Amino acid sequence: MKEFEASITDLSHDGRGVTRIDGKAVFVSGALPGEEVLLRIRKRHRHFDEAEVVELRTRSPHRVEPKCRHYGQCSGCSLQHLDAESQIEAKQRVLAENFERIGKVSPASWLPPLTDQPWGYRRKGRLSVRNVVKKGRVLVGFREEDNPRFVADIEQCEVAHPALGPKIGLLAALLSTMDAAADIAQIEFAAGDDTVALVFRHLKPLSERDLAALTAFGQEHGFAIYLQPGGISSVHPLWPEHPRLAFRIASGRDDVQDVELEFRPLDFVQVNAGMNQRMMARAMELLDPQPTDRVLDLFCGLGNFTLPIARRVAEMVGVEGEHGLVERAAENAMRNGIGNARFEVANLFEDQRHAAWAKQSWDKLLLDPPRAGADKVLEYLPHRETRRIVYVSCHPASLARDAGILVQKHGFRLSAAGVMDMFPHTAHVESIALFERD
């Protein structure tokens, strides 16, 4: 492909440098705003091209040396070459631009960004596995940056939980010796406060020899080993017989007990444990729960927000579409001695306006939807009695759209918003917003 000299003028939503060549947008992996580069076009598209840096002619003052030796090969992180402060500023710009462009709204005030430890933060993830016959070994890691069909050849991961991150190479070596080297499709990891679980997805039954090898690996390195021969319901422990995954959420107040949530290894939990604690504190501050409040938590999952809030209010209801999560949320409520919280199963992407919980009045509302957002719910909620909404978002575009709905249709004002660095060194933007009405 042809090479070009170019000036990088911006950073895209996915963390690539932006320039224009002959009027056409070009997204340049590894380039930063203000840099002069020699680039090579890798892929051409109708409205834009993709490129890589051949030579860095001038260096941004915000460029840093990536900590991970696999950076640039592995797609797990795209911003390790940008200093931490600039990463946050870039995410704030994305959120502000989405509010303005999509929602036609702007917050009355910007919240200070929430940050935590930038390394070893990831307690949940999926590792890809590939048996490379030509190399005579198995690769374990995330997908390659330049070719998502292939698995990056990595030995360690700087952002994975510290009990696992340095041992990726050991996992690959283990699988390379197994009879099922070609039949392990992926490994999911999930870390509680005291236990790290590895879930091996295998396409064929494992031999006794392989089962013994996995058990020995778990015993040596302190991992709970699970097997997944089929769908999610097929996941079961190999060793130990009854592993326990749980994490604690601090209440932040001496007069309020902490909450401990048990979960299964494939359940959705917030990826970043430290940020989850900070996010909870910020959500409590914004929601301002009072002893007489009735609060509705939509997309509640395991009760991550529901149960800590329930400690401070009169009544709490959590609604979630996945039956298993609702069952475990109710179990967590019972285990923590929380009697004023109940949970309902409902597909919140379908019209639920006739459900009993949707007809009731709620003083406050918490939303934590997936990427698609909560626009379907906002067709019939909130009712006029609801005065305050805290919206936790993993996608700035859907938050901006829903902010427009809340402001223009329901008469709320966007009082405050800010980013939360749930995924350091990536372009992923997690945020939180407060909506109020008089």
Short mmCIF file of C-alpha atoms in Angstrom, two decimals:
data_model
loop_
_atom_site.label_atom_id
_atom_site.label_comp_id
_atom_site.label_asym_id
_atom_site.label_seq_id
_atom_site.Cartn_x
_atom_site.Cartn_y
_atom_site.Cartn_z
CA MET A 1 0.00 0.00 0.00
CA LYS A 2 1.09 3.59 -0.69
CA GLU A 3 2.70 5.69 2.07
CA PHE A 4 1.72 9.26 2.93
CA GLU A 5 2.94 12.06 5.18
CA ALA A 6 0.13 13.39 7.34
CA SER A 7 -0.73 15.57 10.34
CA ILE A 8 -2.94 13.97 12.98
CA THR A 9 -5.71 16.39 13.96
CA ASP A 10 -8.00 14.43 16.27
CA LEU A 11 -8.64 11.19 18.16
CA SER A 12 -11.50 8.96 17.02
CA HIS A 13 -14.08 7.37 19.33
CA ASP A 14 -12.11 4.10 19.17
CA GLY A 15 -8.75 5.67 20.04
CA ARG A 16 -7.20 6.03 16.59
CA GLY A 17 -5.61 9.18 15.24
CA VAL A 18 -7.58 11.07 12.59
CA THR A 19 -6.27 12.79 9.49
CA ARG A 20 -7.48 13.56 5.96
CA ILE A 21 -5.86 12.64 2.71
CA ASP A 22 -7.35 14.17 -0.44
CA GLY A 23 -10.40 15.10 1.63
CA LYS A 24 -11.03 11.55 2.83
CA ALA A 25 -10.95 10.64 6.52
CA VAL A 26 -8.16 8.26 7.52
CA PHE A 27 -8.03 6.52 10.91
CA VAL A 28 -4.46 5.80 12.00
CA SER A 29 -3.74 3.17 14.65
CA GLY A 30 -1.21 4.29 17.26
CA ALA A 31 -1.18 7.99 16.24
CA LEU A 32 -2.04 10.93 18.50
CA PRO A 33 -3.33 14.45 17.81
CA GLY A 34 -0.55 16.94 17.00
CA GLU A 35 1.81 14.32 15.59
CA GLU A 36 3.35 14.29 12.13
CA VAL A 37 3.54 10.75 10.76
CA LEU A 38 4.43 8.71 7.76
CA LEU A 39 1.55 6.30 7.39
CA ARG A 40 0.62 3.30 5.28
CA ILE A 41 -2.96 2.63 4.20
CA ARG A 42 -4.00 -0.86 5.30
CA LYS A 43 -7.67 -0.96 4.28
CA ARG A 44 -9.70 1.21 1.97
CA HIS A 45 -13.41 1.84 2.39
CA ARG A 46 -15.90 3.98 0.54
CA HIS A 47 -16.04 6.83 3.04
CA PHE A 48 -12.84 6.35 5.04
CA ASP A 49 -9.53 4.47 5.08
CA GLU A 50 -7.58 2.70 7.83
CA ALA A 51 -3.84 3.14 8.25
CA GLU A 52 -0.84 2.32 10.42
CA VAL A 53 2.15 4.42 11.43
CA VAL A 54 5.32 3.66 9.47
CA GLU A 55 7.38 6.43 11.04
CA LEU A 56 6.68 8.94 13.80
CA ARG A 57 8.10 12.26 12.58
CA THR A 58 7.05 14.41 15.55
CA ARG A 59 5.99 13.14 18.96
CA SER A 60 3.02 14.33 21.03
CA PRO A 61 3.95 15.55 24.54
CA HIS A 62 1.17 13.27 25.79
CA ARG A 63 2.69 10.12 24.33
CA VAL A 64 4.06 7.59 26.84
CA GLU A 65 5.79 4.25 26.53
CA PRO A 66 3.22 1.41 26.69
CA LYS A 67 3.72 -0.80 29.73
CA CYS A 68 2.65 -3.99 27.97
CA ARG A 69 5.20 -5.59 25.68
CA HIS A 70 2.35 -6.96 23.57
CA TYR A 71 0.89 -3.53 22.91
CA GLY A 72 0.14 -3.00 19.23
CA GLN A 73 -0.23 -6.72 18.62
CA CYS A 74 -3.04 -7.40 21.12
CA SER A 75 -6.37 -5.60 20.70
CA GLY A 76 -7.14 -5.59 24.42
CA CYS A 77 -5.94 -1.99 24.93
CA SER A 78 -5.78 0.78 22.33
CA LEU A 79 -4.59 3.78 24.38
CA GLN A 80 -1.55 2.63 26.37
CA HIS A 81 0.55 5.10 24.35
CA LEU A 82 -1.48 8.05 25.71
CA ASP A 83 -0.93 9.42 29.23
CA ALA A 84 -3.67 8.79 31.79
CA GLU A 85 -4.86 12.40 32.07
CA SER A 86 -5.24 12.70 28.31
CA GLN A 87 -7.16 9.42 28.16
CA ILE A 88 -9.73 10.84 30.58
CA GLU A 89 -9.91 14.14 28.68
CA ALA A 90 -10.54 12.25 25.43
CA LYS A 91 -13.40 10.30 27.02
CA GLN A 92 -14.91 13.47 28.43
CA ARG A 93 -14.83 15.04 24.95
CA VAL A 94 -16.61 12.01 23.49
CA LEU A 95 -19.35 12.24 26.13
CA ALA A 96 -19.79 16.01 25.69
CA GLU A 97 -19.91 15.72 21.89
CA ASN A 98 -22.54 12.97 22.09
CA PHE A 99 -24.72 15.04 24.44
CA GLU A 100 -24.54 18.02 22.10
CA ARG A 101 -24.87 16.18 18.77
CA ILE A 102 -27.37 13.45 19.64
CA GLY A 103 -29.30 14.56 22.72
CA LYS A 104 -29.16 18.32 22.06
CA VAL A 105 -28.52 18.75 25.80
CA SER A 106 -25.66 19.73 28.06
CA PRO A 107 -25.20 19.05 31.78
CA ALA A 108 -25.55 21.98 34.16
CA SER A 109 -22.29 20.81 35.75
CA TRP A 110 -19.57 18.30 34.98
CA LEU A 111 -18.70 15.76 37.65
CA PRO A 112 -15.02 15.11 38.42
CA PRO A 113 -13.95 11.97 36.54
CA LEU A 114 -13.80 8.76 38.54
CA THR A 115 -10.54 6.83 38.28
CA ASP A 116 -8.87 3.95 40.08
CA GLN A 117 -5.87 1.65 39.61
CA PRO A 118 -4.98 1.57 35.87
CA TRP A 119 -3.32 -1.88 35.91
CA GLY A 120 -4.51 -5.30 37.02
CA TYR A 121 -8.06 -4.01 37.23
CA ARG A 122 -9.89 -6.49 35.02
CA ARG A 123 -11.69 -9.15 37.07
CA LYS A 124 -13.81 -10.47 34.19
CA GLY A 125 -12.95 -11.34 30.62
CA ARG A 126 -12.78 -13.86 27.83
CA LEU A 127 -9.52 -15.23 26.47
CA SER A 128 -9.48 -16.68 22.98
CA VAL A 129 -7.67 -19.96 22.32
CA ARG A 130 -6.14 -21.18 19.08
CA ASN A 131 -4.12 -24.31 18.35
CA VAL A 132 -1.44 -23.33 15.83
CA VAL A 133 -0.20 -26.55 14.28
CA LYS A 134 2.69 -24.88 12.44
CA LYS A 135 4.02 -23.49 15.72
CA GLY A 136 3.33 -26.72 17.56
CA ARG A 137 1.58 -24.94 20.42
CA VAL A 138 -1.57 -23.27 21.62
CA LEU A 139 -2.01 -19.49 21.81
CA VAL A 140 -4.10 -17.94 24.59
CA GLY A 141 -4.95 -14.25 24.63
CA PHE A 142 -7.11 -11.55 23.11
CA ARG A 143 -7.60 -11.02 19.39
CA GLU A 144 -4.89 -9.42 17.27
CA GLU A 145 -5.09 -5.68 16.69
CA ASP A 146 -4.69 -5.89 12.92
CA ASN A 147 -6.49 -9.17 12.32
CA PRO A 148 -9.36 -10.05 14.69
CA ARG A 149 -9.55 -13.56 13.23
CA PHE A 150 -6.27 -14.45 14.93
CA VAL A 151 -5.24 -14.75 18.57
CA ALA A 152 -2.40 -12.54 19.74
CA ASP A 153 0.63 -14.49 20.94
CA ILE A 154 1.03 -13.11 24.47
CA GLU A 155 2.73 -14.26 27.66
CA GLN A 156 1.10 -11.90 30.13
CA CYS A 157 -1.62 -9.26 30.43
CA GLU A 158 -1.01 -6.06 32.39
CA VAL A 159 -4.70 -5.19 32.85
CA ALA A 160 -5.99 -8.63 33.87
CA HIS A 161 -6.42 -9.54 37.55
CA PRO A 162 -2.91 -9.85 39.04
CA ALA A 163 -3.50 -13.50 39.96
CA LEU A 164 -4.01 -14.30 36.26
CA GLY A 165 -2.26 -11.62 34.20
CA PRO A 166 1.33 -12.94 34.58
CA LYS A 167 0.21 -16.54 33.91
CA ILE A 168 -1.30 -16.31 30.42
CA GLY A 169 1.78 -18.00 29.00
CA LEU A 170 1.47 -20.81 31.57
CA LEU A 171 -2.13 -21.36 30.46
CA ALA A 172 -1.00 -21.63 26.85
CA ALA A 173 1.74 -24.09 27.81
CA LEU A 174 -0.78 -26.19 29.74
CA LEU A 175 -3.19 -26.42 26.81
CA SER A 176 -0.35 -27.27 24.43
CA THR A 177 0.24 -30.50 26.37
CA MET A 178 -3.42 -31.56 26.49
CA ASP A 179 -5.18 -34.12 24.32
CA ALA A 180 -7.87 -31.49 23.69
CA ALA A 181 -5.41 -28.85 22.47
CA ALA A 182 -7.54 -28.30 19.36
CA ASP A 183 -10.87 -28.52 21.18
CA ILE A 184 -10.64 -25.73 23.77
CA ALA A 185 -12.45 -22.76 22.22
CA GLN A 186 -12.05 -20.12 24.92
CA ILE A 187 -11.32 -19.49 28.59
CA GLU A 188 -13.42 -17.07 30.58
CA PHE A 189 -12.09 -15.69 33.84
CA ALA A 190 -13.98 -14.19 36.74
CA ALA A 191 -12.52 -12.98 40.02
CA GLY A 192 -14.27 -12.51 43.33
CA ASP A 193 -12.61 -10.99 46.35
CA ASP A 194 -11.02 -14.32 47.33
CA THR A 195 -11.30 -16.64 44.30
CA VAL A 196 -10.35 -16.48 40.63
CA ALA A 197 -12.29 -18.85 38.38
CA LEU A 198 -11.30 -20.14 34.94
CA VAL A 199 -14.04 -21.55 32.70
CA PHE A 200 -12.78 -23.82 29.91
CA ARG A 201 -15.16 -24.07 26.94
CA HIS A 202 -14.46 -27.44 25.30
CA LEU A 203 -16.02 -28.75 22.11
CA LYS A 204 -15.49 -32.43 22.89
CA PRO A 205 -15.43 -34.47 26.12
CA LEU A 206 -12.12 -34.21 27.95
CA SER A 207 -9.93 -37.21 28.66
CA GLU A 208 -9.09 -38.28 32.20
CA ARG A 209 -5.56 -37.13 31.54
CA ASP A 210 -6.77 -33.64 30.60
CA LEU A 211 -9.09 -33.44 33.59
CA ALA A 212 -6.19 -34.32 35.87
CA ALA A 213 -3.98 -31.69 34.20
CA LEU A 214 -6.59 -28.94 34.65
CA THR A 215 -7.16 -29.94 38.28
CA ALA A 216 -3.44 -29.90 39.00
CA PHE A 217 -3.10 -26.46 37.35
CA GLY A 218 -5.90 -25.08 39.51
CA GLN A 219 -4.39 -26.54 42.67
CA GLU A 220 -0.89 -25.25 41.89
CA HIS A 221 -1.93 -21.70 41.00
CA GLY A 222 -4.98 -21.27 43.22
CA PHE A 223 -7.62 -21.11 40.49
CA ALA A 224 -11.12 -22.56 40.66
CA ILE A 225 -11.53 -24.62 37.47
CA TYR A 226 -14.87 -24.84 35.69
CA LEU A 227 -15.82 -26.76 32.54
CA GLN A 228 -18.31 -25.68 29.87
CA PRO A 229 -19.13 -28.51 27.45
CA GLY A 230 -22.19 -26.72 26.02
CA GLY A 231 -24.29 -23.62 26.69
CA ILE A 232 -24.19 -21.41 29.76
CA SER A 233 -26.29 -23.88 31.77
CA SER A 234 -23.64 -26.58 31.25
CA VAL A 235 -20.98 -24.74 33.29
CA HIS A 236 -19.92 -26.78 36.32
CA PRO A 237 -16.93 -26.89 38.67
CA LEU A 238 -14.13 -29.39 38.19
CA TRP A 239 -12.04 -28.28 41.17
CA PRO A 240 -12.75 -27.56 43.96
CA GLU A 241 -16.11 -29.26 44.31
CA HIS A 242 -17.91 -26.19 45.66
CA PRO A 243 -16.03 -22.99 44.77
CA ARG A 244 -17.46 -19.69 45.98
CA LEU A 245 -17.30 -16.44 44.02
CA ALA A 246 -18.32 -13.29 45.86
CA PHE A 247 -17.42 -9.63 46.20
CA ARG A 248 -18.18 -7.05 48.85
CA ILE A 249 -19.56 -3.56 48.27
CA ALA A 250 -18.67 -1.10 51.01
CA SER A 251 -21.55 0.99 52.34
CA GLY A 252 -19.34 3.99 53.08
CA ARG A 253 -21.22 4.65 56.32
CA ASP A 254 -20.62 3.34 59.83
CA ASP A 255 -24.34 2.95 60.45
CA VAL A 256 -25.00 0.93 57.27
CA GLN A 257 -23.80 -2.62 56.71
CA ASP A 258 -21.75 -3.62 53.68
CA VAL A 259 -23.30 -5.91 51.07
CA GLU A 260 -21.74 -9.12 49.73
CA LEU A 261 -22.87 -10.49 46.38
CA GLU A 262 -22.32 -14.10 45.36
CA PHE A 263 -22.22 -14.80 41.63
CA ARG A 264 -21.49 -17.48 39.07
CA PRO A 265 -18.47 -17.25 36.76
CA LEU A 266 -20.45 -16.30 33.63
CA ASP A 267 -22.76 -13.84 35.37
CA PHE A 268 -22.49 -10.19 34.43
CA VAL A 269 -20.54 -8.22 37.04
CA GLN A 270 -18.77 -4.89 36.71
CA VAL A 271 -15.36 -5.60 35.18
CA ASN A 272 -13.42 -3.21 37.40
CA ALA A 273 -13.79 -3.99 41.12
CA GLY A 274 -12.16 -0.78 42.36
CA MET A 275 -14.21 1.38 40.05
CA ASN A 276 -17.37 -0.43 41.07
CA GLN A 277 -16.80 0.75 44.64
CA ARG A 278 -16.23 4.34 43.48
CA MET A 279 -19.18 4.20 41.10
CA MET A 280 -21.43 2.99 43.91
CA ALA A 281 -20.34 5.88 46.13
CA ARG A 282 -21.00 8.37 43.29
CA ALA A 283 -24.41 6.83 42.55
CA MET A 284 -25.38 7.07 46.22
CA GLU A 285 -24.29 10.70 46.33
CA LEU A 286 -26.35 11.58 43.25
CA LEU A 287 -29.42 9.50 44.10
CA ASP A 288 -29.45 10.80 47.70
CA PRO A 289 -31.57 7.91 49.06
CA GLN A 290 -33.78 8.81 52.01
CA PRO A 291 -35.45 6.50 54.59
CA THR A 292 -38.92 7.19 53.12
CA ASP A 293 -37.96 6.73 49.44
CA ARG A 294 -39.37 4.09 47.10
CA VAL A 295 -36.74 3.37 44.45
CA LEU A 296 -36.88 1.40 41.19
CA ASP A 297 -33.67 -0.13 39.73
CA LEU A 298 -33.98 -1.15 36.08
CA PHE A 299 -31.51 -3.57 34.45
CA CYS A 300 -30.52 -4.53 37.99
CA GLY A 301 -28.54 -7.72 37.29
CA LEU A 302 -27.35 -9.36 40.52
CA GLY A 303 -28.46 -6.37 42.59
CA ASN A 304 -25.17 -4.48 42.38
CA PHE A 305 -27.00 -1.18 43.00
CA THR A 306 -30.30 -2.55 44.30
CA LEU A 307 -29.09 -4.08 47.54
CA PRO A 308 -26.77 -1.30 48.78
CA ILE A 309 -29.50 1.27 48.06
CA ALA A 310 -32.11 -0.91 49.81
CA ARG A 311 -30.14 -0.51 53.05
CA ARG A 312 -31.08 3.19 53.04
CA VAL A 313 -34.66 3.37 51.70
CA ALA A 314 -38.17 2.21 52.54
CA GLU A 315 -38.73 0.01 49.49
CA MET A 316 -36.56 -1.16 46.60
CA VAL A 317 -37.51 -3.08 43.45
CA GLY A 318 -35.02 -4.38 40.89
CA VAL A 319 -36.05 -5.47 37.39
CA GLU A 320 -33.89 -7.63 35.12
CA GLY A 321 -34.48 -9.70 31.98
CA GLU A 322 -32.33 -12.73 32.83
CA HIS A 323 -34.05 -15.22 35.12
CA GLY A 324 -30.82 -16.60 36.60
CA LEU A 325 -29.56 -13.16 37.64
CA VAL A 326 -32.90 -12.36 39.27
CA GLU A 327 -32.81 -15.61 41.22
CA ARG A 328 -29.30 -14.90 42.47
CA ALA A 329 -30.20 -11.28 43.27
CA ALA A 330 -33.06 -12.51 45.48
CA GLU A 331 -30.73 -15.02 47.12
CA ASN A 332 -28.21 -12.24 47.77
CA ALA A 333 -30.94 -10.14 49.38
CA MET A 334 -31.82 -13.00 51.72
CA ARG A 335 -28.18 -13.76 52.47
CA ASN A 336 -27.59 -10.12 53.45
CA GLY A 337 -30.75 -9.94 55.56
CA ILE A 338 -32.35 -7.33 53.29
CA GLY A 339 -36.11 -7.70 53.48
CA ASN A 340 -37.28 -4.52 51.75
CA ALA A 341 -36.00 -5.42 48.27
CA ARG A 342 -37.78 -7.57 45.74
CA PHE A 343 -36.90 -8.52 42.18
CA GLU A 344 -38.94 -8.96 39.00
CA VAL A 345 -38.13 -10.68 35.70
CA ALA A 346 -39.02 -8.60 32.64
CA ASN A 347 -37.62 -7.95 29.17
CA LEU A 348 -37.07 -4.21 29.35
CA PHE A 349 -36.72 -3.95 25.58
CA GLU A 350 -40.39 -4.87 25.31
CA ASP A 351 -43.39 -2.85 26.49
CA GLN A 352 -43.88 -3.54 30.20
CA ARG A 353 -46.22 -0.66 31.02
CA HIS A 354 -48.93 -3.05 32.26
CA ALA A 355 -46.62 -4.75 34.78
CA ALA A 356 -47.47 -3.98 38.40
CA TRP A 357 -44.05 -2.41 39.10
CA ALA A 358 -44.40 -0.15 36.03
CA LYS A 359 -47.78 1.18 37.20
CA GLN A 360 -46.56 2.11 40.67
CA SER A 361 -45.17 5.48 41.64
CA TRP A 362 -41.47 5.73 42.45
CA ASP A 363 -39.66 8.58 44.12
CA LYS A 364 -36.37 7.81 42.43
CA LEU A 365 -35.12 5.70 39.56
CA LEU A 366 -31.78 4.11 38.75
CA LEU A 367 -30.98 2.96 35.20
CA ASP A 368 -27.99 0.81 34.26
CA PRO A 369 -28.82 -0.50 30.77
CA PRO A 370 -26.60 -2.32 28.26
CA ARG A 371 -25.25 -0.52 25.18
CA ALA A 372 -28.69 -0.23 23.57
CA GLY A 373 -29.82 2.12 26.31
CA ALA A 374 -33.24 2.55 27.92
CA ASP A 375 -35.35 4.31 25.27
CA LYS A 376 -37.99 1.56 25.26
CA VAL A 377 -38.50 1.96 29.01
CA LEU A 378 -38.67 5.74 28.69
CA GLU A 379 -41.77 5.40 26.52
CA TYR A 380 -43.81 4.76 29.69
CA LEU A 381 -41.50 5.68 32.58
CA PRO A 382 -40.81 7.68 34.67
CA HIS A 383 -44.17 8.74 36.10
CA ARG A 384 -44.79 12.29 37.25
CA GLU A 385 -44.00 11.38 40.87
CA THR A 386 -40.37 10.54 40.04
CA ARG A 387 -38.15 13.52 40.81
CA ARG A 388 -34.64 12.11 40.46
CA ILE A 389 -32.95 9.65 38.09
CA VAL A 390 -29.39 8.34 38.15
CA TYR A 391 -28.36 6.87 34.80
CA VAL A 392 -25.24 4.65 34.61
CA SER A 393 -24.14 4.20 31.00
CA CYS A 394 -21.68 2.04 29.09
CA HIS A 395 -22.36 3.78 25.75
CA PRO A 396 -22.30 7.59 25.40
CA ALA A 397 -24.48 7.68 22.27
CA SER A 398 -27.40 5.83 23.89
CA LEU A 399 -27.06 7.93 27.06
CA ALA A 400 -27.16 11.11 24.96
CA ARG A 401 -30.24 9.93 23.09
CA ASP A 402 -32.02 9.00 26.33
CA ALA A 403 -30.97 12.29 27.93
CA GLY A 404 -32.77 14.08 25.13
CA ILE A 405 -35.90 12.02 25.81
CA LEU A 406 -35.82 12.70 29.56
CA VAL A 407 -35.32 16.43 29.07
CA GLN A 408 -37.61 17.07 26.12
CA LYS A 409 -40.41 14.56 26.79
CA HIS A 410 -40.42 14.10 30.56
CA GLY A 411 -39.40 17.57 31.72
CA PHE A 412 -36.17 16.66 33.52
CA ARG A 413 -33.04 18.73 33.55
CA LEU A 414 -29.61 17.17 33.10
CA SER A 415 -28.13 18.38 36.37
CA ALA A 416 -24.74 16.67 36.20
CA ALA A 417 -22.73 14.12 34.23
CA GLY A 418 -19.22 12.73 34.13
CA VAL A 419 -17.05 9.87 32.93
CA MET A 420 -15.90 6.86 34.91
CA ASP A 421 -12.70 5.14 33.79
CA MET A 422 -14.02 1.60 34.08
CA PHE A 423 -11.68 0.39 31.30
CA PRO A 424 -8.33 2.23 31.50
CA HIS A 425 -6.16 2.19 28.35
CA THR A 426 -9.18 1.54 26.14
CA ALA A 427 -11.45 3.96 24.29
CA HIS A 428 -14.51 2.59 26.09
CA VAL A 429 -16.51 5.40 27.73
CA GLU A 430 -18.47 4.64 30.89
CA SER A 431 -20.39 7.51 32.43
CA ILE A 432 -22.98 8.54 35.00
CA ALA A 433 -25.62 11.26 34.84
CA LEU A 434 -28.14 12.86 37.20
CA PHE A 435 -31.56 14.02 36.01
CA GLU A 436 -33.86 16.09 38.23
CA ARG A 437 -37.18 17.87 37.99
CA ASP A 438 -38.95 20.20 40.39
#
